[in-house]
Short mmCIF file of C-alpha atoms in Angstrom, two decimals:
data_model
loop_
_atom_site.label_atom_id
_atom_site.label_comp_id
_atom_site.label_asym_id
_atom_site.label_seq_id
_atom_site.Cartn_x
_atom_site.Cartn_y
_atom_site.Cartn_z
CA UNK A 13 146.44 95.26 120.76
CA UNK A 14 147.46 91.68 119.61
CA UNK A 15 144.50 89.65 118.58
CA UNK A 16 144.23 85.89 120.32
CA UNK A 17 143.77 82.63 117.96
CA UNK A 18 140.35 82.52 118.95
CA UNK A 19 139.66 86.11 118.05
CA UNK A 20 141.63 86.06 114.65
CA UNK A 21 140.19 83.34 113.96
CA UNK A 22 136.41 84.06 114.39
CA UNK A 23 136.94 87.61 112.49
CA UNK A 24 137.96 85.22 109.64
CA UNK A 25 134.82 83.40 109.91
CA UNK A 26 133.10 86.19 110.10
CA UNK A 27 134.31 88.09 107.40
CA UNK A 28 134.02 84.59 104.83
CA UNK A 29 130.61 84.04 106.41
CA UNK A 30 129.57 88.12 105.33
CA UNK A 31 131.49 87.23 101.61
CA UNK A 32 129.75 84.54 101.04
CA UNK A 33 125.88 85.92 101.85
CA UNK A 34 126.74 89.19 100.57
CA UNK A 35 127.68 86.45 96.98
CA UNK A 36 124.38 84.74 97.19
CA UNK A 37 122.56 88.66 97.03
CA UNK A 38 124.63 89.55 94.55
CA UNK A 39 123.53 86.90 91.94
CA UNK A 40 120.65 87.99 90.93
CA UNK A 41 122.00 91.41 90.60
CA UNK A 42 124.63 90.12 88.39
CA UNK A 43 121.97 88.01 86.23
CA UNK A 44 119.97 91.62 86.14
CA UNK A 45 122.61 93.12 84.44
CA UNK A 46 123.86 90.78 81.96
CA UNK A 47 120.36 89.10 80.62
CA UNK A 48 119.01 92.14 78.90
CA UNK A 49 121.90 91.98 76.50
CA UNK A 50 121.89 88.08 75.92
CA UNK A 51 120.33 87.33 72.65
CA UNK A 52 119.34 83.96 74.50
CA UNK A 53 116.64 82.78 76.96
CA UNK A 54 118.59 81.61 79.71
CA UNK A 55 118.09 81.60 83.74
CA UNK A 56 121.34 80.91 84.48
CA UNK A 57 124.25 84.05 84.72
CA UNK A 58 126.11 83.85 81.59
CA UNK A 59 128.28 86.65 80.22
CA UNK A 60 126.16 87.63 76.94
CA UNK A 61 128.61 86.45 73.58
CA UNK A 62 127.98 88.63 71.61
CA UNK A 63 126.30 91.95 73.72
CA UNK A 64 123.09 92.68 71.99
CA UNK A 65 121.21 95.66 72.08
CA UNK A 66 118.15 93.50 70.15
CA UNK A 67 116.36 92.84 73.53
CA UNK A 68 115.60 96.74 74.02
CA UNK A 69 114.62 97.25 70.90
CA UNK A 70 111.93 94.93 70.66
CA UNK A 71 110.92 96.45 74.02
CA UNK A 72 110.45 100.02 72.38
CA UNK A 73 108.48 98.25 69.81
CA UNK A 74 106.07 97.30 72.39
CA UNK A 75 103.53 100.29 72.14
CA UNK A 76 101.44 99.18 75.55
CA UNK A 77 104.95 98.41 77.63
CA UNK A 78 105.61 101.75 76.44
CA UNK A 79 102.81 103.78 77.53
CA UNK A 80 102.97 101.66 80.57
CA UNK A 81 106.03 103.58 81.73
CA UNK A 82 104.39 106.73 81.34
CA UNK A 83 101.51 105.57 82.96
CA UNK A 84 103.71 104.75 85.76
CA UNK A 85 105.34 107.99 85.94
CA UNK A 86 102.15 110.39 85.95
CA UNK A 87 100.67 108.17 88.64
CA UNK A 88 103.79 108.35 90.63
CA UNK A 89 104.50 112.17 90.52
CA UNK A 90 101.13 112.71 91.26
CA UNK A 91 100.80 110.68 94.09
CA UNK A 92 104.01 112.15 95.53
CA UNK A 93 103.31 115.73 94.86
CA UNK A 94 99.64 115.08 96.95
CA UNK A 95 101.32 113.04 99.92
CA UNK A 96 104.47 115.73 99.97
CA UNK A 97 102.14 118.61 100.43
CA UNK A 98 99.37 116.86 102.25
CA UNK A 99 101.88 115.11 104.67
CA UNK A 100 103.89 118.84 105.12
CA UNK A 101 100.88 121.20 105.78
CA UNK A 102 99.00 118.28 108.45
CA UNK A 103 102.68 117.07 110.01
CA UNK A 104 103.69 120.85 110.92
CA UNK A 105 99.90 121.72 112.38
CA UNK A 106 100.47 118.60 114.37
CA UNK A 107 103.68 119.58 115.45
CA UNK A 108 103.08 123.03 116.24
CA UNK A 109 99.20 123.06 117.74
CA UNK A 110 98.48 122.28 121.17
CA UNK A 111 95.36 120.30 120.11
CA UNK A 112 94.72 117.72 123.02
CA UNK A 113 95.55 113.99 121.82
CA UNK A 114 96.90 115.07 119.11
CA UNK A 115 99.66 112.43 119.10
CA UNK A 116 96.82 109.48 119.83
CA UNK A 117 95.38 110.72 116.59
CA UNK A 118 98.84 110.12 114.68
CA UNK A 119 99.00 106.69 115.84
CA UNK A 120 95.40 105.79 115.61
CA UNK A 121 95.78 106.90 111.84
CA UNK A 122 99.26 105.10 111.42
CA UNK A 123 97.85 101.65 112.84
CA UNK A 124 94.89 102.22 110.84
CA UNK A 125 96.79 102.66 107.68
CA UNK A 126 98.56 99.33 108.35
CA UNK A 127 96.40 97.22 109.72
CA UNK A 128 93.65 98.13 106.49
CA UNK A 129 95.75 97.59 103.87
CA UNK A 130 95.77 95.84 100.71
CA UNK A 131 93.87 93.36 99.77
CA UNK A 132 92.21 93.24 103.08
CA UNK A 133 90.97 96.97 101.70
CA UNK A 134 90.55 96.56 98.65
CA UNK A 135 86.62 95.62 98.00
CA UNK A 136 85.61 99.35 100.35
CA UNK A 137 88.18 100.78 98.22
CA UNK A 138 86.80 99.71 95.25
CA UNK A 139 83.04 100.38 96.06
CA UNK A 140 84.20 104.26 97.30
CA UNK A 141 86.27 104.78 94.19
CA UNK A 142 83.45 103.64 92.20
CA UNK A 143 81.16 105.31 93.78
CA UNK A 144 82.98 108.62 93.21
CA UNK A 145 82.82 107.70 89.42
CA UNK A 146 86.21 107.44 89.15
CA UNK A 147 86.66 103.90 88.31
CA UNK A 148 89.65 103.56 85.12
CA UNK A 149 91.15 106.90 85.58
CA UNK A 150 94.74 108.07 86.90
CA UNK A 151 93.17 110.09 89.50
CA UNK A 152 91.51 106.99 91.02
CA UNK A 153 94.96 105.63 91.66
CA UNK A 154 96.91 108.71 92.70
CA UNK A 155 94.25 109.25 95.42
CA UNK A 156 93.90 105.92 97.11
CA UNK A 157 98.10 105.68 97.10
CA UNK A 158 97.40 109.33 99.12
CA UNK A 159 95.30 108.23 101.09
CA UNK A 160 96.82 104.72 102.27
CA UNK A 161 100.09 106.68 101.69
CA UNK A 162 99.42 109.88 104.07
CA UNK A 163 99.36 108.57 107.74
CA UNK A 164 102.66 107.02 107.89
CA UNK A 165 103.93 110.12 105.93
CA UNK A 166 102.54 112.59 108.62
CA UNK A 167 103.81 110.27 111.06
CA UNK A 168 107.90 110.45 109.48
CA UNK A 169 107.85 114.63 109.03
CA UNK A 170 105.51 115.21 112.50
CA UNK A 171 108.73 113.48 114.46
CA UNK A 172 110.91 115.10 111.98
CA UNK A 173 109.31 118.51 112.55
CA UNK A 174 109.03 117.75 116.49
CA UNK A 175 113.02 118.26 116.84
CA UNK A 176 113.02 121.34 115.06
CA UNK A 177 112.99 124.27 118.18
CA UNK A 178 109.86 126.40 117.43
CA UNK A 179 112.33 129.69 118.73
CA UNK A 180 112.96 129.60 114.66
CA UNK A 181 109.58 130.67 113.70
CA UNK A 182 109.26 132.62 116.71
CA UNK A 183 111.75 134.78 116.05
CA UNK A 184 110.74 135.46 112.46
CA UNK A 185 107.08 135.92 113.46
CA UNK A 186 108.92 138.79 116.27
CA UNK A 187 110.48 140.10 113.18
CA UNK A 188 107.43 141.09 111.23
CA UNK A 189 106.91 137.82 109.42
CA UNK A 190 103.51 136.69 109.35
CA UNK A 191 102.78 132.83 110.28
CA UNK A 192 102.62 131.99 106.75
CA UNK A 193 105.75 133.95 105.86
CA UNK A 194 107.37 131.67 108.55
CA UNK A 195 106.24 128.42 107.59
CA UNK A 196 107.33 128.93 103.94
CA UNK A 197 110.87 131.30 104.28
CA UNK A 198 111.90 129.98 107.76
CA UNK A 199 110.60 126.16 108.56
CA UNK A 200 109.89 124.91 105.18
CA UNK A 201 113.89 125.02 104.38
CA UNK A 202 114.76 123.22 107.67
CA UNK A 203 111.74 120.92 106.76
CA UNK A 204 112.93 119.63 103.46
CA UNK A 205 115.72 116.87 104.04
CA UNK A 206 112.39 114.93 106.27
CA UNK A 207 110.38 115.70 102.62
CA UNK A 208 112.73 114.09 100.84
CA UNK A 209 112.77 111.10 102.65
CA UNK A 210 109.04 111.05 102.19
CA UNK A 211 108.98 111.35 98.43
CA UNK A 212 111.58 108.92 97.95
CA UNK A 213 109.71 106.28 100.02
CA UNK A 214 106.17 107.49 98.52
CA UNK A 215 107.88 107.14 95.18
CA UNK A 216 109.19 103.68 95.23
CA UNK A 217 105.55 102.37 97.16
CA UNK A 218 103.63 103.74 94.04
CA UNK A 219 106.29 103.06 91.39
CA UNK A 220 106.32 99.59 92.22
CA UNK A 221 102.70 98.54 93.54
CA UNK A 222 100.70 96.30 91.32
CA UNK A 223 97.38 95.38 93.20
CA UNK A 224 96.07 99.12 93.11
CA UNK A 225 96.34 99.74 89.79
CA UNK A 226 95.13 96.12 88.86
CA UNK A 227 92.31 96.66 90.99
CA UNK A 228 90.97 99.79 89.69
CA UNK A 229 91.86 100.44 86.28
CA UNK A 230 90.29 98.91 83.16
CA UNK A 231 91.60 99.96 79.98
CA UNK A 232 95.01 98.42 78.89
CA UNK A 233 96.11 102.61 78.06
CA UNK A 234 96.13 103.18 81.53
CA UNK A 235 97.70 100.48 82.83
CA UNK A 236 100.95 100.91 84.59
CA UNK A 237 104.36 98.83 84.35
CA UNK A 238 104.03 97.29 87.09
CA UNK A 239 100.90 95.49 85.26
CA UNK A 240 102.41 95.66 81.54
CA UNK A 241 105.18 93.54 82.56
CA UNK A 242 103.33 90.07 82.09
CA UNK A 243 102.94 91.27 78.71
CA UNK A 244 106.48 89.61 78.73
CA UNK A 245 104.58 86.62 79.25
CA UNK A 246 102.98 83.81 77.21
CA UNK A 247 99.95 82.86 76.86
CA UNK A 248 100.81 79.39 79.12
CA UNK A 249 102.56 81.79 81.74
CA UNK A 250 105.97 81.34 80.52
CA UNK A 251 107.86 84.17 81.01
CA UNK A 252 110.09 85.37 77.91
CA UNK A 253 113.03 85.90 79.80
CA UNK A 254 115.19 88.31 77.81
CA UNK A 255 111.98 90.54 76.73
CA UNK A 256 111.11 90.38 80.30
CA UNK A 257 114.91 91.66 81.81
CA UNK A 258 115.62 94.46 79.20
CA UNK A 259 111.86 95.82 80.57
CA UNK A 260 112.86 95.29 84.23
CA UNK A 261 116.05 97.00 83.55
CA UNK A 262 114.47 99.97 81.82
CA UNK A 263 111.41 99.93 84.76
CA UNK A 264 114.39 100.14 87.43
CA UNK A 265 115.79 103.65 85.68
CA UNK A 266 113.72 106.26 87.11
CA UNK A 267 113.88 105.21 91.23
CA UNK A 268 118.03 104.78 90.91
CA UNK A 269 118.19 107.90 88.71
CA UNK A 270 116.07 109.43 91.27
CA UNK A 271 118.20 107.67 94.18
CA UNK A 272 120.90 108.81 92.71
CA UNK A 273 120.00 112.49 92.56
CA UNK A 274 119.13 112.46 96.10
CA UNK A 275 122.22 110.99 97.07
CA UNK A 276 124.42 114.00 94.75
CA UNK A 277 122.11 116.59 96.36
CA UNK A 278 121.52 115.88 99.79
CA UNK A 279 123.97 112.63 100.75
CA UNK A 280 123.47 111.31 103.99
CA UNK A 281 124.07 115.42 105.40
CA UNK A 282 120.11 115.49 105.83
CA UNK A 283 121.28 119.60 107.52
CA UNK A 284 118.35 122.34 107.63
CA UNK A 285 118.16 125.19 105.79
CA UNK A 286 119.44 127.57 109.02
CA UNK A 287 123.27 127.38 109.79
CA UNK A 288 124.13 128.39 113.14
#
């Protein structure tokens, strides 16, 4: 088919219009990469002359940016690991019960959860954590992320697990397996592409949230990255900017290592674990 003037010419637009936005995006990116090897302070995209590795060592140096990370990372897995399970177990009773209204209760908890969130929630948040004397302490955090966390969670697998035909546990069940037996050997399998999705998203909401953490924690050894990066700041707010790249870079590495291991294991062929 031969393509008009008009046409050809408005798929060149088009195509220079996409170039040019998909430039502007990729700036920052580009700044990302190079500043954390730049020996100097600069805003502006420069190709560092000479590379330096200086910048990341004076982050390692930094004892509380340090612990930061790890803070990060035990807060993280264990708010995944509580959503995963919690979100599996209540999204597959939904799915499978014939409890009346069940699916008004989904969405009553769902518009809950986003209506009531941050700093909106905060202060009741705050009183019931402290409360529960658990004011400055990990589990403080990995429980309210759960809990603000878990409704949209139950809401991804339950729709997940809803297009799943129940014949599979059936026929297990007719086999000898008991309902447990089924849950774990026959729908947990066909279950797990929709978990991965949800500790992927859980991951990056808890990896990078700052106003929890902020909120609730006290002492400076608990404090996550997301806080310990305006340690990278002056006293007068100025931001040092080479200090404060080499950390972003190094606070990026565990959700694209962890993007890219989902993308080597599962790839976009989210298949259960039954083959027909």
């Amino acid at each position: 088919m031969k393509l008009t003037f008009p046409a050809f010419a408005g798929r060149i637009a088009f195509s220079a219009l996409a170039a040019l936005l998909g430039a502007i995006f990729a700036l920052p990116l580009i700044w990302f990469i190079f500043a954390p090897f730049n020996a100097r302070a600069e805003l502006g995209i420069t190709v560092p002359d000479p590379w330096t590795l200086s910048n990341f060592m004076t982050v390692f140096q930094n004892n509380f940016a340090m612990q930061a990370l790890w803070n990060s990372l035990i807060q993280s897995i264990g708010g995944v690991i509580l959503v995963g399970a919690a979100a599996t177990l209540a999204a597959y009773a939904l799915s499978r019960s014939s409890i009346p209204g069940k699916g008004a209760v989904t969405y009553i908890l769902l518009l809950f959860s986003s209506v009531v969130s941050g700093s909106a929630a905060m202060v009741p948040i705050f009183l019931i954590v402290s409360a529960m004397g658990l004011i400055d302490s990990h589990l403080a955090v990995i429980l309210t992320f759960a809990g603000g966390l878990l409704p949209t969670a139950m809401f991804i697998l339950r729709d997940f697990i809803d297009s799943i035909p129940k014949s599979y546990e059936e026929s297990a069940m007719v086999a000898g397996a008991s309902p447990v037996q089924a849950f774990f050997d026959v729908a947990l399998p066909v279950i797990r592409p929709g978990i991965v999705v949800v500790v992927v998203w859980a991951f990056v909401n808890i990896w990078g949230s700052f106003l929890i953490p902020f909120i609730l924690l006290r002492s400076d050894k608990l404090m996550p990255a997301s806080v310990a990066i305006y340690s990278f700041y002056s006293e007068a707010g100025t931001p040092t900017v080479t200090l404060l790249a080499a950390y972003s870079l190094i606070y990026s590495l565990p959700v694209i290592i962890l993007y890219l291991f989902v993308s080597w294991k599962f790839g976009f062929r989210f298949f259960g674990g039954i083959k027909a």
